[in-house]
Coordinates of C-alpha atoms and ligand atoms in Angstrom, one line a residue:
X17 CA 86.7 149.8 115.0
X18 CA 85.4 152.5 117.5
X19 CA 82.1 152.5 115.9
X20 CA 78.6 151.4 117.9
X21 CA 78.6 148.1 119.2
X22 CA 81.8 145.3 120.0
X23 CA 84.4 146.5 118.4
X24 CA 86.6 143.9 116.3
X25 CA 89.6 143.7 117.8
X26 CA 90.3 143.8 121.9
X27 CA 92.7 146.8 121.6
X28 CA 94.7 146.7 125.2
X29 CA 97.3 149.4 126.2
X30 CA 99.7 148.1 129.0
X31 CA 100.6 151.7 131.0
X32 CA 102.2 153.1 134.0
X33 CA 104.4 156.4 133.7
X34 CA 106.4 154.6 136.7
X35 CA 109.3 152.4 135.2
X36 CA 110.0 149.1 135.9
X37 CA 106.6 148.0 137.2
X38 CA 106.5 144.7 134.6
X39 CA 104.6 146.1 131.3
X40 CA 106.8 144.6 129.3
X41 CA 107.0 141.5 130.5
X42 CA 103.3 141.7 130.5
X43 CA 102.5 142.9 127.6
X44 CA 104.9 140.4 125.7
X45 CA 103.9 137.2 127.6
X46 CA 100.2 137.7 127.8
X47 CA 100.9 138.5 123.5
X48 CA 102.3 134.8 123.7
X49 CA 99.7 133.2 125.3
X50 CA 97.0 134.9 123.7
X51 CA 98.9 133.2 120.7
X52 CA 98.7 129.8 121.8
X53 CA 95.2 129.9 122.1
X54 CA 95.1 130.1 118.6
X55 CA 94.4 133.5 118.5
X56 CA 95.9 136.0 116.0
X57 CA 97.6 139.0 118.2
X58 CA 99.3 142.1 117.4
X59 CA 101.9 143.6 119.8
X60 CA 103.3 146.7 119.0
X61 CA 106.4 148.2 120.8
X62 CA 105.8 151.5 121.4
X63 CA 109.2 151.8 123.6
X64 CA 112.2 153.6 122.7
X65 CA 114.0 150.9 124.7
X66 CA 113.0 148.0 122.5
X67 CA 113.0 145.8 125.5
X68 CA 109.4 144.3 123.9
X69 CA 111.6 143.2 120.5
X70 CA 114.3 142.3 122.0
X71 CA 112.5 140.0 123.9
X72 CA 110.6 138.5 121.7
X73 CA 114.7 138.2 119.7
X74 CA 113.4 140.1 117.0
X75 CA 116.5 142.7 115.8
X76 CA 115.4 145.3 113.1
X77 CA 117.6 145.4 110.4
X78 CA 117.6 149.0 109.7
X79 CA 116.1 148.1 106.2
X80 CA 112.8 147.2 106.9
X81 CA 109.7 149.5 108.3
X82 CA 109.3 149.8 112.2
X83 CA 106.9 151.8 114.7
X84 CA 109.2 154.6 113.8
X85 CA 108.4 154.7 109.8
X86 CA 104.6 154.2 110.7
X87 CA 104.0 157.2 112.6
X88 CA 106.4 159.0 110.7
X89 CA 104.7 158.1 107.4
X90 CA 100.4 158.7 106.9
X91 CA 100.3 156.6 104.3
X92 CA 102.5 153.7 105.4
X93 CA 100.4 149.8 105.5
X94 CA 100.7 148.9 108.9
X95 CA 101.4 145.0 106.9
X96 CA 104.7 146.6 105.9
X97 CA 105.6 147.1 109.7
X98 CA 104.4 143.8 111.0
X99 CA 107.0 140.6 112.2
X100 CA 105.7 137.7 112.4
X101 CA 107.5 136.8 115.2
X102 CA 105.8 133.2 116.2
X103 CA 102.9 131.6 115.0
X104 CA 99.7 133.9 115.8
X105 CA 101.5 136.9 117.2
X106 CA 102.8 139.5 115.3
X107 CA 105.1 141.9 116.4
X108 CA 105.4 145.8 115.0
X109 CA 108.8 146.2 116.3
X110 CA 110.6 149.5 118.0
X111 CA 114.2 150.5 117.0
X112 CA 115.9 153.5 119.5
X113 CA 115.4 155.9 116.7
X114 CA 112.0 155.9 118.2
X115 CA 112.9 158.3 120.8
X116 CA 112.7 161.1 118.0
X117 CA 109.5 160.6 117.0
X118 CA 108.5 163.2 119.8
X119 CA 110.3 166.4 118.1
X120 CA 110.0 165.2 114.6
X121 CA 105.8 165.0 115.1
X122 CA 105.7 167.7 116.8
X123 CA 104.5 170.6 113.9
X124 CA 102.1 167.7 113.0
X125 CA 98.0 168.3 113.6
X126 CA 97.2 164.6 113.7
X127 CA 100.5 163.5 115.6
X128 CA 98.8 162.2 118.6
X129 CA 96.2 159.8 116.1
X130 CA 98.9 158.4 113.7
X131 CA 98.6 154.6 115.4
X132 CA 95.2 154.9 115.5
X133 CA 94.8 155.6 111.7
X134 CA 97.4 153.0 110.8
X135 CA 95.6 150.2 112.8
X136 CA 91.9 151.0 111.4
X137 CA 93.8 151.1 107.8
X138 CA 94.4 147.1 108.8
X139 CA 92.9 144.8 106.2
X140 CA 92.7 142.2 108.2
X141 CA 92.7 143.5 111.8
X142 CA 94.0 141.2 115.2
X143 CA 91.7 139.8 117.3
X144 CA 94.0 141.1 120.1
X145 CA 96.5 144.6 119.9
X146 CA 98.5 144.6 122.8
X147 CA 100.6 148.0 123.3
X148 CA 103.7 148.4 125.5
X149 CA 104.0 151.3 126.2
X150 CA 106.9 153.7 127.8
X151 CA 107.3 154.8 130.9
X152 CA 106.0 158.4 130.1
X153 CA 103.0 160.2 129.4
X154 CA 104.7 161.5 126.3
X155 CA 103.6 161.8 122.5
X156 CA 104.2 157.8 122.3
X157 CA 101.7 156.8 125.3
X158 CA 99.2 159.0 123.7
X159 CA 98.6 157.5 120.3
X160 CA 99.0 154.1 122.1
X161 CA 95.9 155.4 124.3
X162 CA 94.3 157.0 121.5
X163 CA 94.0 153.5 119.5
X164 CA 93.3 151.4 122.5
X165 CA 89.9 150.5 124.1
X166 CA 91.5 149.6 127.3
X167 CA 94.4 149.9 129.6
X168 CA 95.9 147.5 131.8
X169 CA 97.6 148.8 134.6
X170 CA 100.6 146.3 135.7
X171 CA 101.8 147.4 138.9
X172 CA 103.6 145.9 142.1
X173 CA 101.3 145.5 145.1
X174 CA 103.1 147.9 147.5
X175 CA 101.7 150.3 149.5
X176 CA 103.6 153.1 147.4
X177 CA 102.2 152.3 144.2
X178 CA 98.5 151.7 146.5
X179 CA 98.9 155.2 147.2
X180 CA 99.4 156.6 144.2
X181 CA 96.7 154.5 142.6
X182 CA 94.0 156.5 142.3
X183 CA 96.4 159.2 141.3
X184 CA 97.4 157.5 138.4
X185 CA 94.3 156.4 137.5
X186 CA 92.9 160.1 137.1
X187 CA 96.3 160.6 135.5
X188 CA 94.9 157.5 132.8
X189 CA 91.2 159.2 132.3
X190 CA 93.0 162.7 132.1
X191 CA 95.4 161.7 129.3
X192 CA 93.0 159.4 127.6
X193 CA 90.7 162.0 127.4
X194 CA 92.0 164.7 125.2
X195 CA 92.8 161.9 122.4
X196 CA 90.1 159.0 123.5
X197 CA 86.8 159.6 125.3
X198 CA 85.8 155.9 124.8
X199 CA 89.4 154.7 126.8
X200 CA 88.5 152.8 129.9
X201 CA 91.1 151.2 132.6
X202 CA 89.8 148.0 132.6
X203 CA 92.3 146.0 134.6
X204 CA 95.0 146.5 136.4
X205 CA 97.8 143.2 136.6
X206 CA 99.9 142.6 139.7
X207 CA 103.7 141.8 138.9
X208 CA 106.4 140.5 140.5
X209 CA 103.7 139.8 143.0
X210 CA 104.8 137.7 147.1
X211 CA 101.4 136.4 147.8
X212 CA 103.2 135.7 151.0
X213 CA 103.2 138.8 153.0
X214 CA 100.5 140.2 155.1
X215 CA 101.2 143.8 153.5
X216 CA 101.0 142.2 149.5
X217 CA 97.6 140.8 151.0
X218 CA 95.7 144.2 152.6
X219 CA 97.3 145.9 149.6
X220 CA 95.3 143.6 147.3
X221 CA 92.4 143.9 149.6
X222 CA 92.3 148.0 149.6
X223 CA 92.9 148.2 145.5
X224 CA 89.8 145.5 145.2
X225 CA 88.1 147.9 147.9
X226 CA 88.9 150.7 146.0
X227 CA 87.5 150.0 142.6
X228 CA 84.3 148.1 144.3
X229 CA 83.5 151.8 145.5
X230 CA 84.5 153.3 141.7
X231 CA 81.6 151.0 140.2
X232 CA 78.5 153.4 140.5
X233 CA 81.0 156.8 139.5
X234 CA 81.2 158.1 136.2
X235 CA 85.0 157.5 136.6
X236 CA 87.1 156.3 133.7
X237 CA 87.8 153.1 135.7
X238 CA 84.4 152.1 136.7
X239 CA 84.8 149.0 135.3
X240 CA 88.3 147.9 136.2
X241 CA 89.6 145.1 138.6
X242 CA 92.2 143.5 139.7
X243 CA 93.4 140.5 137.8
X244 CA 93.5 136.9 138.9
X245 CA 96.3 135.1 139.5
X246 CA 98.8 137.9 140.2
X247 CA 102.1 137.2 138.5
X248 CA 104.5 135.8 141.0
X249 CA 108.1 137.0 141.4
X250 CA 110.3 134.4 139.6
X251 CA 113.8 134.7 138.2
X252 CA 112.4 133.0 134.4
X253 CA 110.8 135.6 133.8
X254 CA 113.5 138.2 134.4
X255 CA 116.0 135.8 132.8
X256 CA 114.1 135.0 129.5
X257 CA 113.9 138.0 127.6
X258 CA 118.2 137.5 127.6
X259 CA 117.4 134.8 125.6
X260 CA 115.2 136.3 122.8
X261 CA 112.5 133.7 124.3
X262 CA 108.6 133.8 125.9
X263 CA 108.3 132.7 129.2
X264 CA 106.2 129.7 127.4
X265 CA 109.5 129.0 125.3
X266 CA 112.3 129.3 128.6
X267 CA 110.5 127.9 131.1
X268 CA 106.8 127.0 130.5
X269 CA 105.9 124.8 133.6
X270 CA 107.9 127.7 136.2
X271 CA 105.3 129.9 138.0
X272 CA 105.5 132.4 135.6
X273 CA 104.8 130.5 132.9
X274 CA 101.7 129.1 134.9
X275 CA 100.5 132.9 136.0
X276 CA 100.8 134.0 132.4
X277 CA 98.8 131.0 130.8
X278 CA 95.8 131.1 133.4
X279 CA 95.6 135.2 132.7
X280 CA 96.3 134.9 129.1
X281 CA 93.2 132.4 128.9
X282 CA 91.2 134.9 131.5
X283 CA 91.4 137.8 128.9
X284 CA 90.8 135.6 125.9
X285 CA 87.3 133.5 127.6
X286 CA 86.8 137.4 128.7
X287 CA 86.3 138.3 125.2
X288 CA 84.6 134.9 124.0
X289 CA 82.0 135.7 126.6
X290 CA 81.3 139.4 125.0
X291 CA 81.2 138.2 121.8
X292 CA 79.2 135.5 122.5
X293 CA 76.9 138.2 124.2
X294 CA 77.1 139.7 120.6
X295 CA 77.1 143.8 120.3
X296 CA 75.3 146.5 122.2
X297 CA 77.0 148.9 124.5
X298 CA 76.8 146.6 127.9
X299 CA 79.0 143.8 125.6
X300 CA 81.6 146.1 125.6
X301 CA 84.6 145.1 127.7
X302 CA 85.5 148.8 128.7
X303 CA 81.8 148.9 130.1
X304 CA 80.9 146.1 131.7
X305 CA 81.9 145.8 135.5
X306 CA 83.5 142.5 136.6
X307 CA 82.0 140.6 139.4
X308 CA 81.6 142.0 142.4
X309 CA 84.3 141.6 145.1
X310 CA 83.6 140.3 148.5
X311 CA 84.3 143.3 150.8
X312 CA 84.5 146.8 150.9
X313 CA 87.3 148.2 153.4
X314 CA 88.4 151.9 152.4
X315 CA 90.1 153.6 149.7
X316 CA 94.0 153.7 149.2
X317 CA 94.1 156.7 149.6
X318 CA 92.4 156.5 153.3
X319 CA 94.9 154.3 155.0
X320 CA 97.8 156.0 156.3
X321 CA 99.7 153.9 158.1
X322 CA 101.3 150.9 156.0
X323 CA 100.9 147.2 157.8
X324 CA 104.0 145.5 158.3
X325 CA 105.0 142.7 155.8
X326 CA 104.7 139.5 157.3
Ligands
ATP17 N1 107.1 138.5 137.9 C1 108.4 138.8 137.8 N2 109.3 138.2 138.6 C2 110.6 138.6 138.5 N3 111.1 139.5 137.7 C3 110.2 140.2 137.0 C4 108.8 139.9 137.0 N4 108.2 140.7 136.1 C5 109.1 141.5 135.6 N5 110.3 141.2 136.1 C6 111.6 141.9 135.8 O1 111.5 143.2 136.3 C7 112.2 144.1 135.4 C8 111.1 145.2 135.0 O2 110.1 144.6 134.2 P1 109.6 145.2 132.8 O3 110.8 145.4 131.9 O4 108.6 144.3 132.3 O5 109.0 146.5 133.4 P2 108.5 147.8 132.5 O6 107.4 148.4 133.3 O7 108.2 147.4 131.1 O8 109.8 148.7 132.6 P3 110.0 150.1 131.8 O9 109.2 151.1 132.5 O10 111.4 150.3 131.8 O11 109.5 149.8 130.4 C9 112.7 143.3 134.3 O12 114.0 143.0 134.6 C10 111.9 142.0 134.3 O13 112.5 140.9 133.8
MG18 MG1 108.9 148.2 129.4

């Protein structure tokens, strides 16, 4: 899977050690509309919190396998793990037992590559892995970044999280190092997103700004961009997940349900065009640099004096 050329499956970690910044909402809906494309997708829960399950209404019955069991166990099939939760979208689900993964690994030389054996031991691997990850650079984040090709970065477009971006994005390559020297951030999603303001604007303007200048470095997100659309702020998509349900089950036509479909069917004509591009090491989505953005202003870190929201 990590061998020369495309790799077989589009392996995407959603990450930010900062809580509440929309991962899972991401990682689950973007799962489902990946899905209804018609394309098979893994999403594995790699949260403590469950929140991923429970909003997709799966409840483990103590009885069969979870995330917990696979790392736990070498030899585990990853198939013993896997809910299929709606058509084309499989789910390996979290329990809260998960939370003691990090002590019980911890005497264990290949702890932080558990995932990533489990999902090359697929026999009939996703076209898509999506990964939710916690909100923690812990054990858990690190065999999600040590089987992914990619991480998304959701994040709110505030000048707080603007400042810390590059930050966090060093925090990304330094972590993803020691376990994966292929890992790339390759996108980075804007939630809960008021296209409205003035500041939401300049913000999105600087973080474009910012990875325009990253293009010709040797940095670990060279290649990133921001998403298009953003994901609006709406209520459905805080109130779904309640409800065991998608946001294309709850509320399809809200404007969460809209921002989801169009990014869902960016990232999956995304990988059509690689594929069609066929293997080589500029078809890989980790190193090929999105179109170029319009202007070049200055880095996050540079401006020092936040603009007023409108
Ligand atoms: N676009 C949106 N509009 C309104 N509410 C949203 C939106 N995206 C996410 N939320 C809500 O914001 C809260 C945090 O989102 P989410 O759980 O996806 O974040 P997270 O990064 O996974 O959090 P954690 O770090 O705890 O895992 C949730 O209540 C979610 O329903
Ligand atoms: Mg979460």
């Amino acid at each position: 899977m990590h061998g020369g050329g495309l790799p077989a499956s589009r392996i995407i970690a959603l990450m930010n050690q900062k809580g509440g910044v929309g991962k899972t909402t991401t990682a689950v809906n973007l799962a489902a509309g990946i899905a209804l494309q018609g394309r098979r997708c893994l999403l594995i829960d790699l949260d403590p919190q469950a929140h991923a399950t429970l909003h997709l209404g799966v409840q483990p019955d103590g009885e069969r396998p979870t995330i917990y069991d696979l790392l736990l166990e070498p030899r585990l099939p990853i198939e013993e793990t896997v809910v299929a939760a709606r058509p084309n979208l499989d789910l390996i689900p979290a329990e809260t037992n998960l939370a003691g993964v990090e002590t019980e690994l911890a005497g264990a030389p290949d702890r932080l590559t558990r995932l990533r054996s489990a999902v090359e031991r697929a026999a009939d691997p996703w076209e898509f892995i999506l990964i939710d990850c916690p909100p923690s650079l812990g054990l858990l984040t690190l065999n999600g970044l040590a089987v992914a090709r990619e991480v998304f970065i959701p994040m709110q477009a505030q000048f707080l999280a603007l400042h810390g971006v590059g930050k966090l994005m060093e925090t990304v390559a330094m972590v993803g190092r020691q376990v994966n020297p292929r890992l790339a951030v390759t996108g980075v999603v804007l939630c809960v997103h008021d296209s409205t303001t003035t500041h939401a604007r300049e913000v999105v303007d600087d973080l474009d700004a910012f990875f325009e200048q990253s293009r010709q470095s040797e940095v670990a997100w060279r290649s990133a961009r921001v998403y298009r659309p953003a994901i609006r702020r709406n209520i459905k998509l805080a109130e779904c997940p309640s409800f065991g349900k998608t946001i294309f089950e709850y509320a399809p036509w809200c404007p969460g349900g809209i921002d989801y479909r169009k990014l869902s069917e960016v990232i999956v004509s995304e990988w059509d065009t690689l594929r069609a591009r066929r293997a080589g090491p500029e078809s890989d989505p980790a190193a090929t640099p999105p179109p170029p953005t319009p202007k070049v202003v200055t880095t996050p870190a540079a401006r020092t004096n936040p603009a007023p929201s409108a």
